[in-house]
């Protein structure tokens, strides 16, 4: 099927979202809204040091405070745990040391914010009061604050017993890259850096755990993107059988990556609830979020591009140092993703990137919206701008000459995914997409605008960046579709909703097949009791994987409904249609049987045959396996004005042309892109998670760490291409991360263009006004950035 | 830390809530935990994100920066009070129709901010609207649809008012 509005009633249309009714009434149910009777509150005591040995923990005064039920250190919890570490690393041969983080720090703390103890009390206030009474004697150790310095000879180690700070190293390469460079007519080198930021969902993390003695079960509500992973880890760590724990993802107030990680607080709160026999809640506050929720993007790149005289790429090589933070909370997937994204839009005949992953005394890094891809695109696009300048070729033209052309699709690249599968660009027309963006932004007319502005002493610039994004990471997502005896349709999935309209997407796809009334469909997402397996939210994957499973399952249920109804109505299947709550003869709506009646007919009566002869029930369960990723693409063009006196940047216009295959819901697609674009603007200009030389975080409020507000948003024009992927039955590609990926690169390109009269070269993001002033006039500011 | 408890009445959405809280209890916590009105959300607890925006005597305020005792004798309005007789009001409808929310966590704050804007300056200029919206943070939408929704609600209300 192709999901186009011409042939569908719901799919591909801007139907009302099923999530909205509760949320706009203030009736959402987020984790902090869950308050079972007898609830106790947890507060974590966190390390104030980036690196220190723990000499002693004395919790007696805290335990003695009225209203305090318990203070737990790792020593108190260890007897009830099968392992005191969170072993969550993705498989890779690249690791050079094991860095499984502890449930609580016991002998050494390795980043500010690492949890050392937990207090459980009658109220959050009391718990925090008591946490202040826990005495921890620390012996400070030398901290490692910078990932490049971390790998230098003689650097202190971020873990005192480690022999080095090298967490992992890996090389991605193909072709005789050095031989190509030896004879290439042109070589362009850059040293680039991208800095650390956070996801900053407006809802922080949180966990509520409730032991239920009647059912002998622990129910855990967590603001997580991966409830099934949390379930498995909780069962493993607490030594409980699967049925003894139920994990539920309630409404989640944004995820953007870090909520896919399993955190120490989740197991500590679950265990505390078991030990105390009372429900326990922990809600992260924003200051904790800055030091305890994973972050991303600190990377340092040394890269070089070889081209022929016409600007055609001959080779690409370099090295990358990636800041891993203090523990392995996910793996080496970010540097891998960054490097893989680098050449993806272009024909790059030879390639080698050597990655070193450095341990630092900072919050662990794991995917944040974009997951390395913004950095890889930034590196590639900076190189292409430099090559265009060096060769005297227009920046868009050099890209056009190198983009993978539409006629070569599917295009098998020599790259491999982290699972060792070949990267095959499945569909799309990248040069055409770039042309759309250029036209939308009036690229051709810009030099005149720039000249006119400069005549008035104003500095306008335009910039461009392309991206290709691997979306829909497999292997599967579970979806079951069942028509109940009431006639209502229940959909259960391992996918987890964190704001990306997952319920609407699934209800749309299922109702499309089963009567067209989304209000009859109830979607249960993120409940381990409702779905036996699941992977959850990451990698722009849920519409692709869960959507495909929902579509196939609903189609199977539809076939069975029509078959049974045909028997009941004594009509031919082909003459029937499902409309609302009934199956009817086409054109004769009074000849019908309700879905409820069909469901009851096949629910089984003792001693009687099931009508239709296709077995009982109206249900289907699917885990459609799609290993290959669907590659989405796009082009961002940004036009900026830079105030050379203040360093302030105004984005006058941003055009985003993209191709995510078919759109299930065009308005939701635009919404996902806009959110990503806003995040990308933040990464380009505002969001900088700062640490001092002692690895102390110095931007730990939203007044210091700036998120984009309404006034910083430029006019954005989104242009669409639809190249359906052959990889899934819906022809769709993921769109949740796309917006963020090319935007920092496009803005950097535009700023460099605006400031070309000053000879400014942009080699980093984010770019604050202070950074830009230093670049505009290094003498005046006293230092070059 | 003070053990002194304060007994007083909070008036929220026209309804009286007799509560007993410590002086340090914020208005946001009192609304959520003592009045059971969990529609008001906390995003930063330091007055930047605006997720906890409620109206106090018609003015948008940060419920995380006020102590509950400061709201005694004032008229507090929260997201739960917007729907009229169970029916969504024009601003709520406009948020849904314009896809002005995704995860919905910041939404109650924006709805209350938008309510104040519509009540004080229904013909607000586009520039002033964007400026006013910059007091709250949203990580999902990129803001354009929120501005569009408030504009649409203003238009709908002026049309209704004219007929």
PDB file of N, CA and C in Angstrom, chain B residues 49-94:
ATOM      1  N   UNK B  49      11.219  28.517  33.240  1.00  0.00           N
ATOM      2  CA  UNK B  49      10.540  27.790  32.162  1.00  0.00           C
ATOM      3  C   UNK B  49       9.070  28.158  32.014  1.00  0.00           C
ATOM      4  N   UNK B  50       8.431  28.562  33.089  1.00  0.00           N
ATOM      5  CA  UNK B  50       7.041  28.992  32.977  1.00  0.00           C
ATOM      6  C   UNK B  50       6.019  27.873  32.878  1.00  0.00           C
ATOM      7  N   UNK B  51       6.438  26.621  33.017  1.00  0.00           N
ATOM      8  CA  UNK B  51       5.468  25.524  32.942  1.00  0.00           C
ATOM      9  C   UNK B  51       4.411  25.658  34.041  1.00  0.00           C
ATOM     10  N   UNK B  52       4.780  26.285  35.154  1.00  0.00           N
ATOM     11  CA  UNK B  52       3.878  26.379  36.309  1.00  0.00           C
ATOM     12  C   UNK B  52       3.044  27.656  36.294  1.00  0.00           C
ATOM     13  N   UNK B  53       3.033  28.356  35.164  1.00  0.00           N
ATOM     14  CA  UNK B  53       2.300  29.628  35.109  1.00  0.00           C
ATOM     15  C   UNK B  53       0.818  29.438  35.445  1.00  0.00           C
ATOM     16  N   UNK B  54       0.340  30.206  36.414  1.00  0.00           N
ATOM     17  CA  UNK B  54      -1.088  30.270  36.736  1.00  0.00           C
ATOM     18  C   UNK B  54      -1.456  31.747  36.783  1.00  0.00           C
ATOM     19  N   UNK B  55      -2.725  32.024  36.885  1.00  0.00           N
ATOM     20  CA  UNK B  55      -3.153  33.417  36.988  1.00  0.00           C
ATOM     21  C   UNK B  55      -3.499  33.733  38.444  1.00  0.00           C
ATOM     22  N   UNK B  56      -2.979  34.851  38.939  1.00  0.00           N
ATOM     23  CA  UNK B  56      -3.337  35.313  40.277  1.00  0.00           C
ATOM     24  C   UNK B  56      -3.961  36.697  40.107  1.00  0.00           C
ATOM     25  N   UNK B  57      -5.205  36.807  40.453  1.00  0.00           N
ATOM     26  CA  UNK B  57      -5.968  38.036  40.208  1.00  0.00           C
ATOM     27  C   UNK B  57      -5.780  38.490  38.757  1.00  0.00           C
ATOM     28  N   UNK B  58      -5.797  37.524  37.846  1.00  0.00           N
ATOM     29  CA  UNK B  58      -5.763  37.834  36.418  1.00  0.00           C
ATOM     30  C   UNK B  58      -4.373  37.985  35.837  1.00  0.00           C
ATOM     31  N   UNK B  59      -3.356  38.017  36.671  1.00  0.00           N
ATOM     32  CA  UNK B  59      -1.989  38.208  36.176  1.00  0.00           C
ATOM     33  C   UNK B  59      -1.255  36.868  36.128  1.00  0.00           C
ATOM     34  N   UNK B  60      -0.510  36.607  35.045  1.00  0.00           N
ATOM     35  CA  UNK B  60       0.280  35.360  35.030  1.00  0.00           C
ATOM     36  C   UNK B  60       1.421  35.433  36.034  1.00  0.00           C
ATOM     37  N   UNK B  61       1.550  34.392  36.832  1.00  0.00           N
ATOM     38  CA  UNK B  61       2.632  34.319  37.831  1.00  0.00           C
ATOM     39  C   UNK B  61       3.253  32.933  37.773  1.00  0.00           C
ATOM     40  N   UNK B  62       4.495  32.850  38.264  1.00  0.00           N
ATOM     41  CA  UNK B  62       5.170  31.560  38.383  1.00  0.00           C
ATOM     42  C   UNK B  62       4.765  30.926  39.708  1.00  0.00           C
ATOM     43  N   UNK B  63       4.026  29.843  39.642  1.00  0.00           N
ATOM     44  CA  UNK B  63       3.585  29.212  40.886  1.00  0.00           C
ATOM     45  C   UNK B  63       4.742  28.606  41.661  1.00  0.00           C
ATOM     46  N   UNK B  64       5.891  28.395  41.004  1.00  0.00           N
ATOM     47  CA  UNK B  64       7.049  27.833  41.718  1.00  0.00           C
ATOM     48  C   UNK B  64       7.785  28.898  42.510  1.00  0.00           C
ATOM     49  N   UNK B  65       7.543  30.177  42.202  1.00  0.00           N
ATOM     50  CA  UNK B  65       8.265  31.253  42.891  1.00  0.00           C
ATOM     51  C   UNK B  65       7.422  31.924  43.965  1.00  0.00           C
ATOM     52  N   UNK B  66       6.193  31.501  44.092  1.00  0.00           N
ATOM     53  CA  UNK B  66       5.322  32.062  45.123  1.00  0.00           C
ATOM     54  C   UNK B  66       5.140  31.036  46.223  1.00  0.00           C
ATOM     55  N   UNK B  67       5.067  31.510  47.430  1.00  0.00           N
ATOM     56  CA  UNK B  67       4.658  30.616  48.510  1.00  0.00           C
ATOM     57  C   UNK B  67       3.137  30.577  48.533  1.00  0.00           C
ATOM     58  N   UNK B  68       2.627  29.440  48.910  1.00  0.00           N
ATOM     59  CA  UNK B  68       1.169  29.284  48.936  1.00  0.00           C
ATOM     60  C   UNK B  68       0.530  30.354  49.816  1.00  0.00           C
ATOM     61  N   UNK B  69       1.205  30.678  50.928  1.00  0.00           N
ATOM     62  CA  UNK B  69       0.605  31.653  51.856  1.00  0.00           C
ATOM     63  C   UNK B  69       0.443  33.028  51.200  1.00  0.00           C
ATOM     64  N   UNK B  70       1.260  33.307  50.191  1.00  0.00           N
ATOM     65  CA  UNK B  70       1.145  34.596  49.508  1.00  0.00           C
ATOM     66  C   UNK B  70      -0.110  34.668  48.644  1.00  0.00           C
ATOM     67  N   UNK B  71      -0.698  33.524  48.369  1.00  0.00           N
ATOM     68  CA  UNK B  71      -1.870  33.499  47.494  1.00  0.00           C
ATOM     69  C   UNK B  71      -3.170  33.551  48.285  1.00  0.00           C
ATOM     70  N   UNK B  72      -3.047  33.652  49.603  1.00  0.00           N
ATOM     71  CA  UNK B  72      -4.263  33.736  50.429  1.00  0.00           C
ATOM     72  C   UNK B  72      -5.044  35.004  50.047  1.00  0.00           C
ATOM     73  N   UNK B  73      -6.332  34.827  49.873  1.00  0.00           N
ATOM     74  CA  UNK B  73      -7.173  35.972  49.545  1.00  0.00           C
ATOM     75  C   UNK B  73      -7.122  36.388  48.087  1.00  0.00           C
ATOM     76  N   UNK B  74      -6.341  35.688  47.301  1.00  0.00           N
ATOM     77  CA  UNK B  74      -6.252  36.011  45.872  1.00  0.00           C
ATOM     78  C   UNK B  74      -7.062  35.002  45.071  1.00  0.00           C
ATOM     79  N   UNK B  75      -7.432  35.387  43.869  1.00  0.00           N
ATOM     80  CA  UNK B  75      -8.144  34.460  42.981  1.00  0.00           C
ATOM     81  C   UNK B  75      -7.121  33.790  42.070  1.00  0.00           C
ATOM     82  N   UNK B  76      -6.976  32.492  42.260  1.00  0.00           N
ATOM     83  CA  UNK B  76      -6.032  31.724  41.448  1.00  0.00           C
ATOM     84  C   UNK B  76      -6.809  31.002  40.353  1.00  0.00           C
ATOM     85  N   UNK B  77      -6.265  31.019  39.152  1.00  0.00           N
ATOM     86  CA  UNK B  77      -6.861  30.231  38.064  1.00  0.00           C
ATOM     87  C   UNK B  77      -5.806  29.311  37.476  1.00  0.00           C
ATOM     88  N   UNK B  78      -6.216  28.082  37.215  1.00  0.00           N
ATOM     89  CA  UNK B  78      -5.304  27.081  36.653  1.00  0.00           C
ATOM     90  C   UNK B  78      -5.937  26.469  35.404  1.00  0.00           C
ATOM     91  N   UNK B  79      -5.170  25.638  34.749  1.00  0.00           N
ATOM     92  CA  UNK B  79      -5.640  25.016  33.503  1.00  0.00           C
ATOM     93  C   UNK B  79      -6.950  24.258  33.700  1.00  0.00           C
ATOM     94  N   UNK B  80      -7.137  23.702  34.901  1.00  0.00           N
ATOM     95  CA  UNK B  80      -8.360  22.914  35.139  1.00  0.00           C
ATOM     96  C   UNK B  80      -9.610  23.783  35.051  1.00  0.00           C
ATOM     97  N   UNK B  81      -9.445  25.096  35.194  1.00  0.00           N
ATOM     98  CA  UNK B  81     -10.606  25.976  35.177  1.00  0.00           C
ATOM     99  C   UNK B  81     -10.960  26.522  33.802  1.00  0.00           C
ATOM    100  N   UNK B  82     -10.205  26.131  32.783  1.00  0.00           N
ATOM    101  CA  UNK B  82     -10.432  26.741  31.468  1.00  0.00           C
ATOM    102  C   UNK B  82     -11.674  26.217  30.759  1.00  0.00           C
ATOM    103  N   UNK B  83     -11.858  24.907  30.783  1.00  0.00           N
ATOM    104  CA  UNK B  83     -13.019  24.342  30.080  1.00  0.00           C
ATOM    105  C   UNK B  83     -14.291  24.836  30.754  1.00  0.00           C
ATOM    106  N   UNK B  84     -15.238  25.255  29.940  1.00  0.00           N
ATOM    107  CA  UNK B  84     -16.462  25.837  30.489  1.00  0.00           C
ATOM    108  C   UNK B  84     -17.558  24.789  30.447  1.00  0.00           C
ATOM    109  N   UNK B  85     -17.967  24.344  31.641  1.00  0.00           N
ATOM    110  CA  UNK B  85     -18.987  23.296  31.709  1.00  0.00           C
ATOM    111  C   UNK B  85     -18.574  22.037  30.974  1.00  0.00           C
ATOM    112  N   UNK B  86     -17.286  21.719  31.051  1.00  0.00           N
ATOM    113  CA  UNK B  86     -16.790  20.503  30.410  1.00  0.00           C
ATOM    114  C   UNK B  86     -16.402  20.710  28.960  1.00  0.00           C
ATOM    115  N   UNK B  87     -16.862  21.803  28.334  1.00  0.00           N
ATOM    116  CA  UNK B  87     -16.522  22.045  26.932  1.00  0.00           C
ATOM    117  C   UNK B  87     -15.238  22.857  26.849  1.00  0.00           C
ATOM    118  N   UNK B  88     -14.380  22.490  25.916  1.00  0.00           N
ATOM    119  CA  UNK B  88     -13.123  23.213  25.743  1.00  0.00           C
ATOM    120  C   UNK B  88     -13.418  24.665  25.390  1.00  0.00           C
ATOM    121  N   UNK B  89     -12.601  25.579  25.931  1.00  0.00           N
ATOM    122  CA  UNK B  89     -12.797  26.972  25.560  1.00  0.00           C
ATOM    123  C   UNK B  89     -12.068  27.259  24.247  1.00  0.00           C
ATOM    124  N   UNK B  90     -12.262  28.434  23.657  1.00  0.00           N
ATOM    125  CA  UNK B  90     -11.685  28.697  22.331  1.00  0.00           C
ATOM    126  C   UNK B  90     -10.162  28.552  22.303  1.00  0.00           C
ATOM    127  N   UNK B  91      -9.494  28.918  23.388  1.00  0.00           N
ATOM    128  CA  UNK B  91      -8.032  28.805  23.398  1.00  0.00           C
ATOM    129  C   UNK B  91      -7.601  27.340  23.414  1.00  0.00           C
ATOM    130  N   UNK B  92      -8.279  26.545  24.216  1.00  0.00           N
ATOM    131  CA  UNK B  92      -7.952  25.110  24.245  1.00  0.00           C
ATOM    132  C   UNK B  92      -8.205  24.475  22.872  1.00  0.00           C
ATOM    133  N   UNK B  93      -9.330  24.829  22.294  1.00  0.00           N
ATOM    134  CA  UNK B  93      -9.627  24.280  20.967  1.00  0.00           C
ATOM    135  C   UNK B  93      -8.559  24.689  19.955  1.00  0.00           C
ATOM    136  N   UNK B  94      -8.153  25.947  20.045  1.00  0.00           N
ATOM    137  CA  UNK B  94      -7.152  26.449  19.100  1.00  0.00           C
ATOM    138  C   UNK B  94      -5.814  25.736  19.282  1.00  0.00           C
TER     139      UNK B  94
END
